[in-house]
Short mmCIF file of C-alpha atoms and ligand atoms in Angstrom, two decimals:
data_model
loop_
_atom_site.label_atom_id
_atom_site.label_comp_id
_atom_site.label_asym_id
_atom_site.label_seq_id
_atom_site.Cartn_x
_atom_site.Cartn_y
_atom_site.Cartn_z
CA MET A 1 -1.58 1.56 -39.66
CA SER A 2 -1.37 0.86 -35.75
CA GLU A 3 -2.58 -3.07 -34.89
CA TRP A 4 -4.25 -2.01 -31.95
CA ILE A 5 -6.45 1.11 -30.58
CA ALA A 6 -5.35 2.80 -27.24
CA ALA A 7 -7.88 3.78 -24.49
CA ALA A 8 -8.56 7.79 -24.90
CA GLY A 9 -5.51 9.54 -22.89
CA LEU A 10 -3.85 6.39 -22.35
CA MET A 11 -0.81 6.64 -20.05
CA VAL A 12 1.71 3.70 -19.94
CA ALA A 13 4.75 3.83 -17.61
CA ILE A 14 8.16 1.74 -18.27
CA ASP A 15 10.75 2.30 -15.93
CA GLY A 16 14.05 -0.04 -15.16
CA PRO A 17 17.93 0.46 -15.46
CA SER A 18 20.18 1.21 -17.94
CA GLY A 19 20.38 -1.02 -20.90
CA SER A 20 17.02 -3.11 -19.63
CA GLY A 21 15.69 -2.65 -23.70
CA LYS A 22 13.37 0.29 -22.03
CA GLY A 23 13.65 2.85 -25.15
CA THR A 24 13.16 -0.06 -27.44
CA VAL A 25 10.04 -1.79 -26.39
CA ALA A 26 8.39 1.66 -25.44
CA LYS A 27 9.37 2.63 -29.20
CA LEU A 28 7.30 -0.57 -30.94
CA LEU A 29 5.01 -1.10 -28.37
CA ALA A 30 4.16 2.92 -28.88
CA ASP A 31 3.56 2.05 -32.83
CA GLU A 32 1.19 -1.22 -32.21
CA ILE A 33 -1.03 1.02 -30.36
CA GLY A 34 -0.37 4.40 -31.75
CA LEU A 35 0.85 6.28 -29.13
CA PRO A 36 3.68 8.98 -29.08
CA VAL A 37 6.61 8.10 -26.76
CA LEU A 38 8.60 9.85 -24.69
CA ASP A 39 12.16 9.32 -23.50
CA THR A 40 12.45 11.09 -20.02
CA GLY A 41 16.21 10.32 -20.56
CA LEU A 42 16.86 12.49 -23.04
CA LEU A 43 15.93 15.47 -20.67
CA TYR A 44 18.56 14.65 -17.82
CA ARG A 45 20.83 13.50 -20.91
CA LEU A 46 20.56 16.96 -22.38
CA THR A 47 20.78 18.67 -18.43
CA GLY A 48 24.15 16.61 -18.57
CA ALA A 49 25.38 17.86 -22.24
CA VAL A 50 24.66 21.51 -21.78
CA ALA A 51 26.25 21.68 -18.44
CA LEU A 52 29.45 20.29 -19.52
CA GLU A 53 29.47 22.71 -23.02
CA ARG A 54 28.61 25.56 -20.92
CA GLY A 55 31.20 24.02 -18.10
CA VAL A 56 28.40 24.07 -15.13
CA GLU A 57 29.79 22.05 -12.40
CA LEU A 58 27.54 19.12 -11.96
CA ASP A 59 27.71 18.92 -8.31
CA ASN A 60 26.82 22.73 -8.38
CA GLU A 61 22.85 22.32 -7.95
CA ALA A 62 21.54 25.62 -7.70
CA ALA A 63 23.92 26.82 -11.00
CA LEU A 64 22.46 23.51 -12.63
CA ALA A 65 18.31 24.73 -11.61
CA GLU A 66 19.54 28.24 -12.99
CA MET A 67 20.33 26.21 -16.07
CA VAL A 68 17.73 23.97 -16.31
CA GLY A 69 15.20 26.86 -16.35
CA ASP A 70 17.07 28.79 -19.30
CA MET A 71 16.77 25.48 -20.68
CA LEU A 72 13.15 25.03 -20.52
CA ILE A 73 12.67 28.21 -22.46
CA GLY A 74 14.66 26.57 -25.92
CA LEU A 75 13.47 23.10 -25.61
CA SER A 76 11.63 20.92 -27.82
CA TRP A 77 11.04 17.54 -26.56
CA SER A 78 8.36 14.68 -28.80
CA SER A 79 8.74 11.34 -29.80
CA ASP A 80 11.63 12.36 -32.55
CA GLY A 81 14.50 13.57 -29.73
CA ILE A 82 15.25 16.84 -27.87
CA GLY A 83 16.30 20.19 -29.90
CA TYR A 84 17.66 22.92 -27.76
CA ASP A 85 18.37 26.39 -28.48
CA GLY A 86 17.14 25.62 -32.41
CA ALA A 87 19.54 22.82 -32.58
CA ASP A 88 18.65 18.67 -32.75
CA TRP A 89 20.29 17.57 -29.84
CA THR A 90 19.44 13.65 -30.21
CA PRO A 91 22.53 12.41 -32.05
CA ARG A 92 24.82 13.68 -29.42
CA LEU A 93 23.31 12.73 -26.28
CA ARG A 94 24.09 8.53 -26.33
CA THR A 95 27.98 8.61 -25.40
CA GLU A 96 28.80 7.20 -22.07
CA ALA A 97 30.24 10.56 -20.96
CA VAL A 98 27.45 11.95 -21.74
CA GLY A 99 25.33 8.64 -20.11
CA ALA A 100 27.22 9.33 -16.82
CA ALA A 101 26.86 13.25 -17.23
CA ALA A 102 23.20 12.90 -16.97
CA SER A 103 23.08 10.10 -14.05
CA THR A 104 25.23 12.76 -11.65
CA VAL A 105 22.83 15.90 -12.28
CA ALA A 106 19.61 13.68 -12.05
CA ALA A 107 20.61 12.97 -8.65
CA LYS A 108 19.96 16.67 -7.87
CA PRO A 109 16.33 17.60 -6.47
CA LEU A 110 16.17 20.75 -7.91
CA VAL A 111 16.72 19.28 -11.25
CA ARG A 112 14.07 16.74 -10.86
CA GLU A 113 11.91 19.39 -9.66
CA ARG A 114 12.29 21.97 -12.77
CA LEU A 115 11.72 18.69 -15.11
CA LEU A 116 8.67 17.09 -13.66
CA SER A 117 5.68 19.72 -14.56
CA LEU A 118 7.19 19.71 -18.47
CA GLN A 119 6.67 15.79 -18.05
CA GLN A 120 3.55 15.61 -16.32
CA GLN A 121 2.40 18.38 -19.02
CA LEU A 122 2.79 16.76 -21.89
CA ALA A 123 1.84 12.99 -20.98
CA GLN A 124 -1.35 14.11 -20.73
CA ALA A 125 -2.85 13.57 -24.03
CA GLY A 126 -1.87 9.80 -24.06
CA CYS A 127 1.62 8.47 -24.24
CA ILE A 128 4.23 5.91 -23.13
CA MET A 129 6.74 7.14 -21.16
CA ASP A 130 9.68 5.60 -19.68
CA GLY A 131 12.53 6.86 -17.53
CA ARG A 132 13.38 5.65 -14.13
CA ASP A 133 10.49 7.39 -11.67
CA ILE A 134 7.60 7.23 -14.42
CA GLY A 135 5.41 4.79 -12.35
CA THR A 136 6.39 6.22 -8.89
CA VAL A 137 6.57 9.76 -9.16
CA VAL A 138 5.68 11.41 -12.57
CA LEU A 139 2.81 9.37 -13.46
CA PRO A 140 1.68 7.45 -10.32
CA ASP A 141 -1.74 6.92 -11.42
CA ALA A 142 -0.71 5.72 -14.91
CA PRO A 143 -3.34 2.84 -15.11
CA ALA A 144 -0.15 0.20 -16.76
CA LYS A 145 3.25 0.69 -15.71
CA PHE A 146 5.83 -1.68 -16.40
CA PHE A 147 9.46 -2.41 -14.68
CA LEU A 148 11.70 -3.84 -17.23
CA THR A 149 15.00 -5.34 -15.97
CA ALA A 150 17.85 -7.87 -17.22
CA SER A 151 20.42 -9.34 -15.66
CA VAL A 152 23.54 -6.93 -15.06
CA ARG A 153 25.74 -8.42 -17.53
CA GLU A 154 23.27 -9.39 -20.63
CA ARG A 155 22.93 -5.60 -20.10
CA ALA A 156 26.15 -5.06 -20.25
CA ARG A 157 26.35 -6.96 -23.71
CA ARG A 158 23.52 -4.94 -25.19
CA ARG A 159 25.68 -1.84 -24.73
CA TRP A 160 28.53 -3.23 -25.38
CA SER A 161 27.82 -4.72 -29.01
CA GLN A 162 25.38 -1.36 -29.50
CA LEU A 163 28.86 0.51 -29.15
CA LYS A 164 30.47 -1.86 -31.37
CA GLN A 165 27.75 -1.18 -33.92
CA MET A 166 28.24 2.85 -33.95
CA GLY A 167 31.98 1.96 -34.64
CA HIS A 168 33.14 2.53 -30.47
CA ARG A 169 36.13 -0.29 -29.34
CA GLY A 170 34.67 -0.59 -25.90
CA ASP A 171 35.87 -3.20 -23.92
CA LEU A 172 33.01 -5.23 -22.39
CA ASP A 173 34.63 -4.99 -18.81
CA GLU A 174 34.87 -1.33 -18.54
CA VAL A 175 31.26 -1.24 -19.56
CA LEU A 176 29.81 -3.82 -17.23
CA LEU A 177 32.09 -1.54 -14.44
CA ASP A 178 30.28 1.54 -16.08
CA LEU A 179 26.83 0.68 -15.82
CA LYS A 180 27.55 -0.74 -12.60
CA LYS A 181 28.49 2.73 -11.21
CA ARG A 182 25.06 3.87 -13.37
CA ASP A 183 23.15 1.46 -11.29
CA GLN A 184 24.38 2.29 -8.19
CA ARG A 185 24.04 6.01 -8.67
CA ASP A 186 20.35 5.77 -9.92
CA ARG A 187 19.35 3.73 -7.24
CA GLU A 188 21.03 4.77 -4.20
CA ARG A 189 19.84 8.82 -4.61
CA GLN A 190 17.91 9.77 -2.40
CA HIS A 191 15.44 11.57 -4.28
CA ALA A 192 13.17 9.72 -6.89
CA PRO A 193 15.44 6.68 -7.11
CA LEU A 194 14.97 3.85 -9.67
CA ALA A 195 12.55 1.80 -8.00
CA GLN A 196 9.60 -0.48 -8.94
CA ALA A 197 6.10 1.04 -8.61
CA SER A 198 4.09 -1.50 -5.99
CA ASP A 199 1.35 -1.70 -8.71
CA ALA A 200 4.04 -2.45 -11.69
CA ILE A 201 4.76 -5.56 -13.60
CA SER A 202 7.90 -6.54 -13.68
CA ILE A 203 9.40 -8.29 -16.82
CA ASP A 204 12.46 -10.09 -16.83
CA SER A 205 14.09 -9.47 -20.32
CA THR A 206 17.10 -11.38 -19.76
CA THR A 207 16.37 -14.15 -22.18
CA LEU A 208 13.22 -12.76 -23.94
CA ARG A 209 13.49 -11.18 -27.37
CA VAL A 210 11.99 -7.90 -28.02
CA ASP A 211 9.19 -9.02 -29.78
CA GLU A 212 8.09 -11.36 -27.00
CA VAL A 213 8.71 -8.50 -24.22
CA VAL A 214 6.26 -6.04 -26.31
CA ASP A 215 3.30 -9.26 -26.78
CA ARG A 216 3.26 -9.66 -23.20
CA MET A 217 2.67 -6.22 -22.80
CA LEU A 218 0.23 -6.41 -25.29
CA GLY A 219 -1.34 -8.97 -23.88
CA ILE A 220 -1.98 -7.57 -20.36
CA LEU A 221 -2.86 -4.09 -21.49
CA GLU A 222 -5.48 -5.59 -23.86
CA ARG A 223 -6.65 -8.61 -20.73
CA ARG A 224 -6.71 -4.88 -18.56
CA GLN A 225 -9.11 -3.31 -21.77
CA LEU A 226 -6.90 -0.68 -22.25
CA ILE A 227 -6.11 -1.52 -26.03
CA LYS A 228 -8.70 -3.30 -28.42
CA PRO A 229 -8.05 -4.81 -31.78
CA SER A 230 -8.09 -2.30 -35.01
CA ALA A 231 -10.17 -4.68 -37.57
N1 ATP B 1 14.88 -8.06 -25.40
C1 ATP B 1 16.23 -7.76 -26.19
N2 ATP B 1 16.88 -8.40 -25.80
C2 ATP B 1 18.24 -8.26 -26.90
N3 ATP B 1 18.43 -6.81 -27.00
C3 ATP B 1 18.00 -6.49 -26.65
C4 ATP B 1 16.34 -6.56 -25.29
N4 ATP B 1 16.09 -5.18 -25.30
C5 ATP B 1 17.10 -4.39 -25.60
N5 ATP B 1 17.80 -4.68 -26.59
C6 ATP B 1 19.07 -3.81 -27.20
O1 ATP B 1 19.72 -3.72 -25.95
C7 ATP B 1 20.10 -2.29 -26.52
C8 ATP B 1 19.83 -1.12 -25.20
O2 ATP B 1 18.42 -1.22 -25.29
P1 ATP B 1 17.67 0.34 -25.38
O3 ATP B 1 18.39 1.27 -25.52
O4 ATP B 1 16.12 0.15 -25.06
O5 ATP B 1 17.81 0.06 -22.93
P2 ATP B 1 16.98 1.41 -22.34
O6 ATP B 1 17.10 0.41 -21.02
O7 ATP B 1 16.62 2.57 -22.90
O8 ATP B 1 18.64 2.09 -21.82
P3 ATP B 1 19.24 3.58 -21.56
O9 ATP B 1 18.00 3.60 -20.14
O10 ATP B 1 20.63 3.41 -21.08
O11 ATP B 1 18.87 4.31 -22.76
C9 ATP B 1 19.66 -2.19 -27.55
O12 ATP B 1 20.73 -2.25 -28.63
C10 ATP B 1 18.74 -2.74 -27.96
O13 ATP B 1 18.53 -3.54 -29.24
N1 LIG B 2 13.04 9.28 -15.98
C1 LIG B 2 14.59 9.20 -15.24
C2 LIG B 2 15.24 9.36 -16.45
C3 LIG B 2 16.84 9.18 -16.72
N2 LIG B 2 17.10 9.27 -15.81
C4 LIG B 2 18.22 9.45 -15.28
C5 LIG B 2 19.24 8.54 -15.03
C6 LIG B 2 19.93 7.72 -16.08
O1 LIG B 2 21.30 7.34 -15.66
C7 LIG B 2 20.07 9.29 -16.79
C8 LIG B 2 20.38 8.74 -18.40
O2 LIG B 2 18.75 7.96 -18.53
P1 LIG B 2 18.68 6.76 -20.00
O3 LIG B 2 18.89 7.56 -21.15
O4 LIG B 2 20.05 5.61 -20.11
O5 LIG B 2 17.63 6.28 -19.94
O6 LIG B 2 19.11 10.37 -16.66
C9 LIG B 2 16.40 9.76 -14.31
O7 LIG B 2 16.97 9.81 -13.36
N3 LIG B 2 15.03 9.89 -14.38
#
């Protein structure tokens, strides 16, 4: 049972760089307030993974856009993950290679354009959506927007320890370098770059526990009367 009741159709946007904790916090917040959570990174990861699998050049924008058009037909995307062509793709999308491919295809305006309306349609019933451009482009009118940050060293440490738990033997400096490259690509692309919306509240999670971040968000949503205690 959720501890809070969310206003009907509430949309909460959570943006931030890789490893800032968006996905983790979005899931916990969603459990607390009883909303579905949509991880938009999965759409770009699936695009990158399908392109790699089919041998579509990651720099060929027209071919990628055509591929995404086809992909949308067999796509199922929900709080549980992402499915395509009758298979659950979620478990195979968490590798660094897929993350890098996702970041490359995400810089292509035609790819973003093709994925935009799906995100906007699914958000309409109310949700917590996390990504890079949710507060700025996908849901510019969302009544609650958060921009989650953490120092690049801390984000690399988190990613490294996550990889270690998954059985990978990554080097921390290598993870740090990959993260810096991804940050640069995501922030510097021309179309819908990673950016804080002017009306987003920034939370630096470098020295905060996950539950402390979630509590801050709940406090802000309650003060804005977007949620109320369920009891
Ligand atoms: N405040 C925090 N303190 C410590 N560890 C955290 C914190 N927030 C998240 N983590 C851990 O950091 C790792 C990365 O978090 P998460 O996957 O949620 O980040 P993300 O911003 O969604 O990244 P990406 O955009 O690459 O998907 C996870 O292992 C998570 O448990
Ligand atoms: N709204 C979004 C979500 C994700 N991306 C891109 C940028 C990331 O490097 C890549 C993978 O995202 P992650 O799963 O790590 O959150 O997808 C984007 O451009 N816009």
